[in-house]
Each structure stands twice: as C-alpha cells, then as structure tokens.
C-alpha cells in the first residue's frame, strides 16, 4: 500500500513495556499481521536486540512489512545499519525499512560510550552515507562525523525507505530535507500539525517533495489502574530528555519535568504522571474514542499512525490492535 497524502495508514509498534514478558513482542507481531495492519515498527530498549527480534518476527510472519528502529544513529555505523537491513530481508524475505533517531545522552553516551554531540549533522551524514550503500555501490563517504571507506553491500536493498525521528528544529530540518519519512512519538495532534507545516516548508525550500509524517500513539482500551500505570511508567522515561521535556512543559506539566530533571527515579515519576497528561499524548477510552483519536492524528497531517498497544490488561495487545484495525477499515472505506 502506498503512502498517499491524507491517507489513513495504521501500523503496529512494538512497545517497550518493562512490566511484561519480553517474549510478548512476538505475540504482538503476530496479532498485527492477523489484524491486517500495514506494517510493524521494531525498535529496542533493554530487552531484545532489534535486529535479532526483527529477524525472528520476519521468520514467523508471512507478509508483514517491517520498519527497523528508530535506532540511534550515533551508536551504529552506516555499514552496520545497512548490514542489518540486508540481513533481515535476506534471511526472512520481509520488506524492511530503516528508522533512525538521535536517542538520548543516557543511551548513546552512558550505555554505549559514544559521543553525544552534533546529533543533527551526524544524522544528515549517516543518511547521506547510507543511500549509496543500500543501492549496492562501493561507497567512499568522508563527512565531518561519519566516514565510510570502500564498503560495498553484497545484498543491496535499494527500495529501503529511511525514516528519521525528528524532535527539535535542527533534526526536523534534516528529516524534512533528507528522509523518506519523518516519525514522532508521544505528541499531541496539535504538535503534529505544527511539524507537518515545518516539514513541508523545509522540504520545499530545497526543492523536494515533503516526506510523509508518522506518529506513534500508545493505545489503551478503557484503561484500569494497571494499564494507566503501564502508560505512566513509560511516559516517565521521556520527561527529562531534551525536547520532550520542553514539550510537556508547554502542555502545562513543567513542574513534573523539573522534578524529572532533578534526578527522580522512574517509579517516583510514574506515581506523579496524571491521567490528564496521558490523555494528551495517548489514545485512551472506548473503541469509538480510540478511533476518533487516531483519526485526529491523520487529520492533523500524519499519513501514518503507529499504534503502541498497552498490554497490562490486554495480553498481546489483542483488543487494542483489533480496534485499531477497525479504525483503519473505516478510514479506507470513506
């Protein structure tokens, strides 16, 4: 299915719920395929390596398109990223796209010992270096931050789309001017509309067609205490990082952001995340509420809505994924 302006693509996103068994990711992937959603995003946090997990999913599914990532551009080299796409596709027969993001200082510097600086220029150079590699060319790229000397991918993947996670003006410019798709996470429909306008403007400034916009939206059907806690625990991770903290502050939760940036633990932050904040950046409520909320993101300018199913009270995300599939059918039948 092609990406068409104003279209209503709904895709699945593997969640990073730390309160659930790691293997649930495979159950969710199978539910996404059974429901007929358009694709599945496979990222990573502290459970499975994304490349290994995407390979396992591709081996267990028959027609599910995969988007690997967003992976931190500052952690893996262009050659290793191209290897990942080529390996998953070659071993499973799945169509694989690649998403890249800046990630955070904690992950890039703290976990991996890589430099957290010049993230937007590094992203631009990474995308520039990846294009010829994925096309099968022997690549010589000499950037200020990224270098590739003489590498050639044995199994090219020229149809691979490169998606960039954009947050902040510099990264949004890079995404608009160089990416095949732009993705955001945990934002409001109003924020989507603002980014859509910025992406259009920046792309047109360099004479290219504006790339489509995707957004990840956590979904919980009539959430009870466990589901709300699960959503709050995950959102707590994003309160302190640059960009997200400023966005949540503009939404009226500045005190919570300051508390997070003061070094509060995730469990303490989760206790303080109000349902009003969850309702701003998630889709929660009845099936009709969910359908309307997903539609509002499409209406704001997102060609793709990625559904992140809450599984605390909905094992495998079956109900959430089913409701999302129903909303997709309604969208495509209009």
GROMACS .gro file of C-alpha atoms in nm:
model
  334
    1UNK     CA    1   0.000   0.000   0.000
    2UNK     CA    2   0.143   0.335  -0.100
    3UNK     CA    3   0.164   0.640   0.121
    4UNK     CA    4  -0.088   0.889  -0.011
    5UNK     CA    5  -0.150   1.242   0.118
    6UNK     CA    6  -0.443   1.237   0.356
    7UNK     CA    7  -0.442   0.859   0.362
    8UNK     CA    8  -0.513   0.663   0.675
    9UNK     CA    9  -0.236   0.410   0.723
   10UNK     CA   10  -0.234   0.247   1.066
   11UNK     CA   11   0.069   0.042   1.163
   12UNK     CA   12   0.172  -0.152   1.470
   13UNK     CA   13   0.456  -0.056   1.704
   14UNK     CA   14   0.623  -0.298   1.941
   15UNK     CA   15   0.605  -0.141   2.288
   16UNK     CA   16   0.886  -0.129   2.541
   17UNK     CA   17   0.676  -0.226   2.842
   18UNK     CA   18   0.917  -0.325   3.117
   19UNK     CA   19   0.642  -0.484   3.326
   20UNK     CA   20   0.565  -0.755   3.067
   21UNK     CA   21   0.747  -1.068   2.946
   22UNK     CA   22   0.998  -0.993   2.673
   23UNK     CA   23   0.852  -1.267   2.454
   24UNK     CA   24   0.521  -1.082   2.433
   25UNK     CA   25   0.676  -0.888   2.145
   26UNK     CA   26   0.634  -1.194   1.923
   27UNK     CA   27   0.267  -1.227   2.021
   28UNK     CA   28   0.207  -0.863   1.936
   29UNK     CA   29   0.374  -0.904   1.597
   30UNK     CA   30   0.150  -1.197   1.511
   31UNK     CA   31  -0.158  -1.001   1.620
   32UNK     CA   32  -0.055  -0.710   1.398
   33UNK     CA   33  -0.028  -0.941   1.098
   34UNK     CA   34  -0.357  -1.119   1.176
   35UNK     CA   35  -0.535  -0.785   1.210
   36UNK     CA   36  -0.409  -0.672   0.870
   37UNK     CA   37  -0.231  -0.357   0.985
   38UNK     CA   38   0.001  -0.206   0.726
   39UNK     CA   39   0.340  -0.266   0.891
   40UNK     CA   40   0.524  -0.316   1.220
   41UNK     CA   41   0.792  -0.099   1.379
   42UNK     CA   42   1.063  -0.290   1.569
   43UNK     CA   43   1.282  -0.079   1.795
   44UNK     CA   44   1.487  -0.164   2.102
   45UNK     CA   45   1.539  -0.059   2.460
   46UNK     CA   46   1.666  -0.307   2.720
   47UNK     CA   47   1.509  -0.635   2.609
   48UNK     CA   48   1.594  -0.787   2.271
   49UNK     CA   49   1.839  -0.655   2.016
   50UNK     CA   50   1.619  -0.502   1.746
   51UNK     CA   51   1.794  -0.678   1.459
   52UNK     CA   52   1.759  -1.020   1.619
   53UNK     CA   53   1.397  -0.953   1.712
   54UNK     CA   54   1.306  -0.830   1.363
   55UNK     CA   55   1.463  -1.143   1.215
   56UNK     CA   56   1.262  -1.364   1.448
   57UNK     CA   57   0.943  -1.178   1.357
   58UNK     CA   58   1.013  -1.193   0.986
   59UNK     CA   59   1.073  -1.566   1.017
   60UNK     CA   60   0.735  -1.617   1.190
   61UNK     CA   61   0.521  -1.392   0.968
   62UNK     CA   62   0.432  -1.421   0.601
   63UNK     CA   63   0.356  -1.075   0.465
   64UNK     CA   64   0.432  -0.826   0.741
   65UNK     CA   65   0.637  -0.525   0.635
   66UNK     CA   66   0.890  -0.421   0.898
   67UNK     CA   67   1.044  -0.089   0.994
   68UNK     CA   68   1.362  -0.144   1.193
   69UNK     CA   69   1.403   0.123   1.458
   70UNK     CA   70   1.431   0.404   1.529
   71UNK     CA   71   1.789   0.303   1.605
   72UNK     CA   72   2.039   0.552   1.744
   73UNK     CA   73   2.241   0.697   1.456
   74UNK     CA   74   2.527   0.768   1.694
   75UNK     CA   75   2.563   0.406   1.802
   76UNK     CA   76   2.569   0.203   1.477
   77UNK     CA   77   2.773   0.292   1.169
   78UNK     CA   78   2.615   0.324   0.823
   79UNK     CA   79   2.776  -0.006   0.723
   80UNK     CA   80   2.632  -0.189   1.026
   81UNK     CA   81   2.289  -0.037   0.966
   82UNK     CA   82   2.295  -0.148   0.603
   83UNK     CA   83   2.408  -0.495   0.712
   84UNK     CA   84   2.109  -0.511   0.946
   85UNK     CA   85   1.853  -0.426   0.677
   86UNK     CA   86   2.012  -0.660   0.423
   87UNK     CA   87   2.042  -0.946   0.673
   88UNK     CA   88   1.683  -0.930   0.795
   89UNK     CA   89   1.547  -0.903   0.443
   90UNK     CA   90   1.771  -1.176   0.306
   91UNK     CA   91   1.707  -1.423   0.586
   92UNK     CA   92   1.330  -1.374   0.611
   93UNK     CA   93   1.210  -1.241   0.277
   94UNK     CA   94   1.043  -0.948   0.455
   95UNK     CA   95   1.038  -0.595   0.318
   96UNK     CA   96   1.243  -0.390   0.565
   97UNK     CA   97   1.265  -0.013   0.607
   98UNK     CA   98   1.502   0.166   0.843
   99UNK     CA   99   1.426   0.433   1.103
  100UNK     CA  100   1.697   0.638   1.273
  101UNK     CA  101   1.685   0.871   1.572
  102UNK     CA  102   1.915   1.071   1.797
  103UNK     CA  103   1.810   0.867   2.106
  104UNK     CA  104   1.932   1.027   2.431
  105UNK     CA  105   2.258   1.107   2.614
  106UNK     CA  106   2.186   0.827   2.862
  107UNK     CA  107   2.174   0.564   2.586
  108UNK     CA  108   2.433   0.699   2.341
  109UNK     CA  109   2.697   0.813   2.591
  110UNK     CA  110   2.603   0.630   2.909
  111UNK     CA  111   2.527   0.286   2.770
  112UNK     CA  112   2.741   0.280   2.456
  113UNK     CA  113   3.025   0.522   2.533
  114UNK     CA  114   2.971   0.722   2.213
  115UNK     CA  115   2.983   1.098   2.176
  116UNK     CA  116   2.655   1.283   2.229
  117UNK     CA  117   2.713   1.592   2.021
  118UNK     CA  118   2.631   1.732   1.678
  119UNK     CA  119   2.335   1.494   1.656
  120UNK     CA  120   2.164   1.666   1.361
  121UNK     CA  121   2.477   1.685   1.140
  122UNK     CA  122   2.557   1.326   1.230
  123UNK     CA  123   2.209   1.220   1.123
  124UNK     CA  124   2.242   1.404   0.791
  125UNK     CA  125   2.578   1.244   0.719
  126UNK     CA  126   2.451   0.899   0.820
  127UNK     CA  127   2.159   0.922   0.577
  128UNK     CA  128   2.385   1.053   0.302
  129UNK     CA  129   2.629   0.767   0.354
  130UNK     CA  130   2.353   0.505   0.368
  131UNK     CA  131   2.192   0.590   0.034
  132UNK     CA  132   2.471   0.459  -0.193
  133UNK     CA  133   2.544   0.164   0.038
  134UNK     CA  134   2.184   0.042   0.025
  135UNK     CA  135   2.188   0.088  -0.354
  136UNK     CA  136   2.482  -0.153  -0.380
  137UNK     CA  137   2.754   0.097  -0.463
  138UNK     CA  138   3.107   0.068  -0.331
  139UNK     CA  139   3.095   0.368  -0.104
  140UNK     CA  140   3.351   0.632  -0.016
  141UNK     CA  141   3.197   0.890   0.213
  142UNK     CA  142   3.402   1.146   0.401
  143UNK     CA  143   3.198   1.360   0.638
  144UNK     CA  144   3.298   1.556   0.944
  145UNK     CA  145   3.147   1.294   1.173
  146UNK     CA  146   3.076   0.989   0.955
  147UNK     CA  147   3.321   0.806   0.731
  148UNK     CA  148   3.285   0.502   0.508
  149UNK     CA  149   3.582   0.390   0.300
  150UNK     CA  150   3.536   0.129   0.030
  151UNK     CA  151   3.241  -0.063   0.173
  152UNK     CA  152   3.003  -0.247  -0.058
  153UNK     CA  153   2.693  -0.437   0.049
  154UNK     CA  154   2.679  -0.782  -0.107
  155UNK     CA  155   2.298  -0.794  -0.093
  156UNK     CA  156   2.177  -0.442  -0.182
  157UNK     CA  157   1.843  -0.312  -0.057
  158UNK     CA  158   1.772  -0.015  -0.284
  159UNK     CA  159   1.399   0.003  -0.201
  160UNK     CA  160   1.466   0.061   0.169
  161UNK     CA  161   1.299   0.376   0.296
  162UNK     CA  162   1.494   0.577   0.552
  163UNK     CA  163   1.282   0.734   0.826
  164UNK     CA  164   1.417   0.994   1.069
  165UNK     CA  165   1.277   1.057   1.417
  166UNK     CA  166   1.252   1.435   1.447
  167UNK     CA  167   1.240   1.637   1.764
  168UNK     CA  168   1.368   1.992   1.768
  169UNK     CA  169   1.428   2.238   1.483
  170UNK     CA  170   1.766   2.107   1.363
  171UNK     CA  171   1.662   1.742   1.344
  172UNK     CA  172   1.331   1.836   1.183
  173UNK     CA  173   1.520   2.021   0.910
  174UNK     CA  174   1.742   1.719   0.847
  175UNK     CA  175   1.441   1.489   0.834
  176UNK     CA  176   1.246   1.716   0.601
  177UNK     CA  177   1.537   1.762   0.364
  178UNK     CA  178   1.685   1.410   0.360
  179UNK     CA  179   1.447   1.143   0.492
  180UNK     CA  180   1.185   0.935   0.312
  181UNK     CA  181   0.960   0.961   0.618
  182UNK     CA  182   0.952   1.155   0.945
  183UNK     CA  183   0.836   0.999   1.273
  184UNK     CA  184   0.740   1.146   1.610
  185UNK     CA  185   0.645   0.981   1.938
  186UNK     CA  186   0.424   1.088   2.230
  187UNK     CA  187   0.295   1.413   2.084
  188UNK     CA  188  -0.043   1.580   2.050
  189UNK     CA  189  -0.234   1.621   1.722
  190UNK     CA  190  -0.167   1.994   1.751
  191UNK     CA  191   0.207   1.926   1.759
  192UNK     CA  192   0.169   1.706   1.451
  193UNK     CA  193   0.007   1.995   1.265
  194UNK     CA  194   0.297   2.225   1.357
  195UNK     CA  195   0.559   1.974   1.247
  196UNK     CA  196   0.367   1.899   0.926
  197UNK     CA  197   0.386   2.268   0.833
  198UNK     CA  198   0.757   2.285   0.920
  199UNK     CA  199   0.843   1.971   0.723
  200UNK     CA  200   0.652   2.098   0.420
  201UNK     CA  201   0.830   2.432   0.435
  202UNK     CA  202   1.180   2.288   0.482
  203UNK     CA  203   1.137   2.028   0.209
  204UNK     CA  204   1.005   2.280  -0.040
  205UNK     CA  205   1.293   2.513   0.042
  206UNK     CA  206   1.538   2.258  -0.102
  207UNK     CA  207   1.310   2.160  -0.389
  208UNK     CA  208   1.196   1.815  -0.279
  209UNK     CA  209   0.856   1.660  -0.219
  210UNK     CA  210   0.776   1.676   0.155
  211UNK     CA  211   0.816   1.332   0.313
  212UNK     CA  212   0.518   1.165   0.483
  213UNK     CA  213   0.478   1.203   0.857
  214UNK     CA  214   0.427   0.917   1.104
  215UNK     CA  215   0.339   0.933   1.474
  216UNK     CA  216   0.347   0.669   1.747
  217UNK     CA  217   0.043   0.671   1.977
  218UNK     CA  218   0.007   0.448   2.286
  219UNK     CA  219  -0.340   0.291   2.293
  220UNK     CA  220  -0.535   0.153   2.589
  221UNK     CA  221  -0.900   0.046   2.575
  222UNK     CA  222  -1.090   0.162   2.884
  223UNK     CA  223  -0.771   0.154   3.092
  224UNK     CA  224  -0.785   0.048   3.453
  225UNK     CA  225  -0.522   0.106   3.719
  226UNK     CA  226  -0.268  -0.139   3.573
  227UNK     CA  227  -0.289  -0.002   3.221
  228UNK     CA  228  -0.266   0.357   3.341
  229UNK     CA  229   0.038   0.268   3.548
  230UNK     CA  230   0.199   0.099   3.247
  231UNK     CA  231   0.146   0.405   3.029
  232UNK     CA  232   0.270   0.638   3.302
  233UNK     CA  233   0.583   0.431   3.366
  234UNK     CA  234   0.680   0.450   3.001
  235UNK     CA  235   0.600   0.818   2.963
  236UNK     CA  236   0.815   0.890   3.270
  237UNK     CA  237   1.125   0.795   3.068
  238UNK     CA  238   1.058   1.087   2.831
  239UNK     CA  239   1.000   1.363   3.086
  240UNK     CA  240   1.365   1.468   3.126
  241UNK     CA  241   1.528   1.431   2.779
  242UNK     CA  242   1.583   1.743   2.569
  243UNK     CA  243   1.288   1.833   2.350
  244UNK     CA  244   1.035   1.613   2.522
  245UNK     CA  245   1.069   1.797   2.850
  246UNK     CA  246   1.008   2.130   2.680
  247UNK     CA  247   0.701   1.994   2.500
  248UNK     CA  248   0.550   1.857   2.821
  249UNK     CA  249   0.623   2.189   2.990
  250UNK     CA  250   0.429   2.373   2.718
  251UNK     CA  251   0.138   2.139   2.785
  252UNK     CA  252   0.132   2.263   3.143
  253UNK     CA  253   0.341   1.998   3.321
  254UNK     CA  254   0.657   2.200   3.381
  255UNK     CA  255   0.680   2.110   3.750
  256UNK     CA  256   0.679   1.740   3.663
  257UNK     CA  257   0.956   1.797   3.408
  258UNK     CA  258   1.168   1.984   3.662
  259UNK     CA  259   1.116   1.701   3.911
  260UNK     CA  260   1.233   1.452   3.648
  261UNK     CA  261   1.537   1.659   3.561
  262UNK     CA  262   1.623   1.677   3.928
  263UNK     CA  263   1.711   1.309   3.920
  264UNK     CA  264   1.385   1.145   4.032
  265UNK     CA  265   1.356   0.773   3.971
  266UNK     CA  266   1.119   0.638   3.708
  267UNK     CA  267   0.888   0.478   3.965
  268UNK     CA  268   0.856   0.808   4.150
  269UNK     CA  269   0.780   0.990   3.828
  270UNK     CA  270   0.520   0.735   3.725
  271UNK     CA  271   0.336   0.799   4.052
  272UNK     CA  272   0.314   1.168   3.959
  273UNK     CA  273   0.208   1.137   3.593
  274UNK     CA  274  -0.157   1.247   3.587
  275UNK     CA  275  -0.415   1.088   3.361
  276UNK     CA  276  -0.463   1.431   3.202
  277UNK     CA  277  -0.110   1.410   3.061
  278UNK     CA  278  -0.167   1.057   2.930
  279UNK     CA  279  -0.483   1.174   2.755
  280UNK     CA  280  -0.285   1.448   2.578
  281UNK     CA  281  -0.039   1.213   2.402
  282UNK     CA  282  -0.214   0.873   2.405
  283UNK     CA  283  -0.539   0.725   2.277
  284UNK     CA  284  -0.739   0.606   2.577
  285UNK     CA  285  -1.105   0.527   2.630
  286UNK     CA  286  -1.373   0.332   2.445
  287UNK     CA  287  -1.335   0.182   2.099
  288UNK     CA  288  -1.508   0.485   1.947
  289UNK     CA  289  -1.285   0.719   2.148
  290UNK     CA  290  -0.978   0.538   2.013
  291UNK     CA  291  -1.100   0.554   1.653
  292UNK     CA  292  -1.171   0.926   1.685
  293UNK     CA  293  -0.833   0.993   1.844
  294UNK     CA  294  -0.640   0.807   1.574
  295UNK     CA  295  -0.842   0.993   1.311
  296UNK     CA  296  -0.747   1.324   1.473
  297UNK     CA  297  -0.378   1.248   1.412
  298UNK     CA  298  -0.449   1.171   1.048
  299UNK     CA  299  -0.649   1.490   1.024
  300UNK     CA  300  -0.361   1.690   1.171
  301UNK     CA  301  -0.131   1.577   0.891
  302UNK     CA  302   0.008   1.236   0.983
  303UNK     CA  303  -0.010   0.994   0.693
  304UNK     CA  304   0.080   0.706   0.928
  305UNK     CA  305  -0.035   0.640   1.285
  306UNK     CA  306   0.166   0.376   1.468
  307UNK     CA  307  -0.038   0.207   1.740
  308UNK     CA  308   0.158   0.118   2.055
  309UNK     CA  309  -0.075  -0.125   2.236
  310UNK     CA  310  -0.092  -0.128   2.615
  311UNK     CA  311  -0.079  -0.490   2.728
  312UNK     CA  312  -0.106  -0.469   3.108
  313UNK     CA  313  -0.478  -0.553   3.091
  314UNK     CA  314  -0.483  -0.669   2.728
  315UNK     CA  315  -0.225  -0.951   2.679
  316UNK     CA  316  -0.064  -0.937   2.339
  317UNK     CA  317  -0.249  -0.612   2.270
  318UNK     CA  318  -0.527  -0.812   2.103
  319UNK     CA  319  -0.813  -0.576   2.177
  320UNK     CA  320  -0.617  -0.257   2.108
  321UNK     CA  321  -0.485  -0.393   1.778
  322UNK     CA  322  -0.832  -0.515   1.679
  323UNK     CA  323  -0.983  -0.173   1.750
  324UNK     CA  324  -0.704  -0.005   1.552
  325UNK     CA  325  -0.769  -0.240   1.261
  326UNK     CA  326  -1.137  -0.146   1.274
  327UNK     CA  327  -1.044   0.222   1.264
  328UNK     CA  328  -0.820   0.152   0.964
  329UNK     CA  329  -1.104  -0.019   0.779
  330UNK     CA  330  -1.334   0.276   0.849
  331UNK     CA  331  -1.069   0.517   0.721
  332UNK     CA  332  -1.004   0.330   0.396
  333UNK     CA  333  -1.377   0.279   0.327
  334UNK     CA  334  -1.455   0.652   0.333
   0.00000   0.00000   0.00000
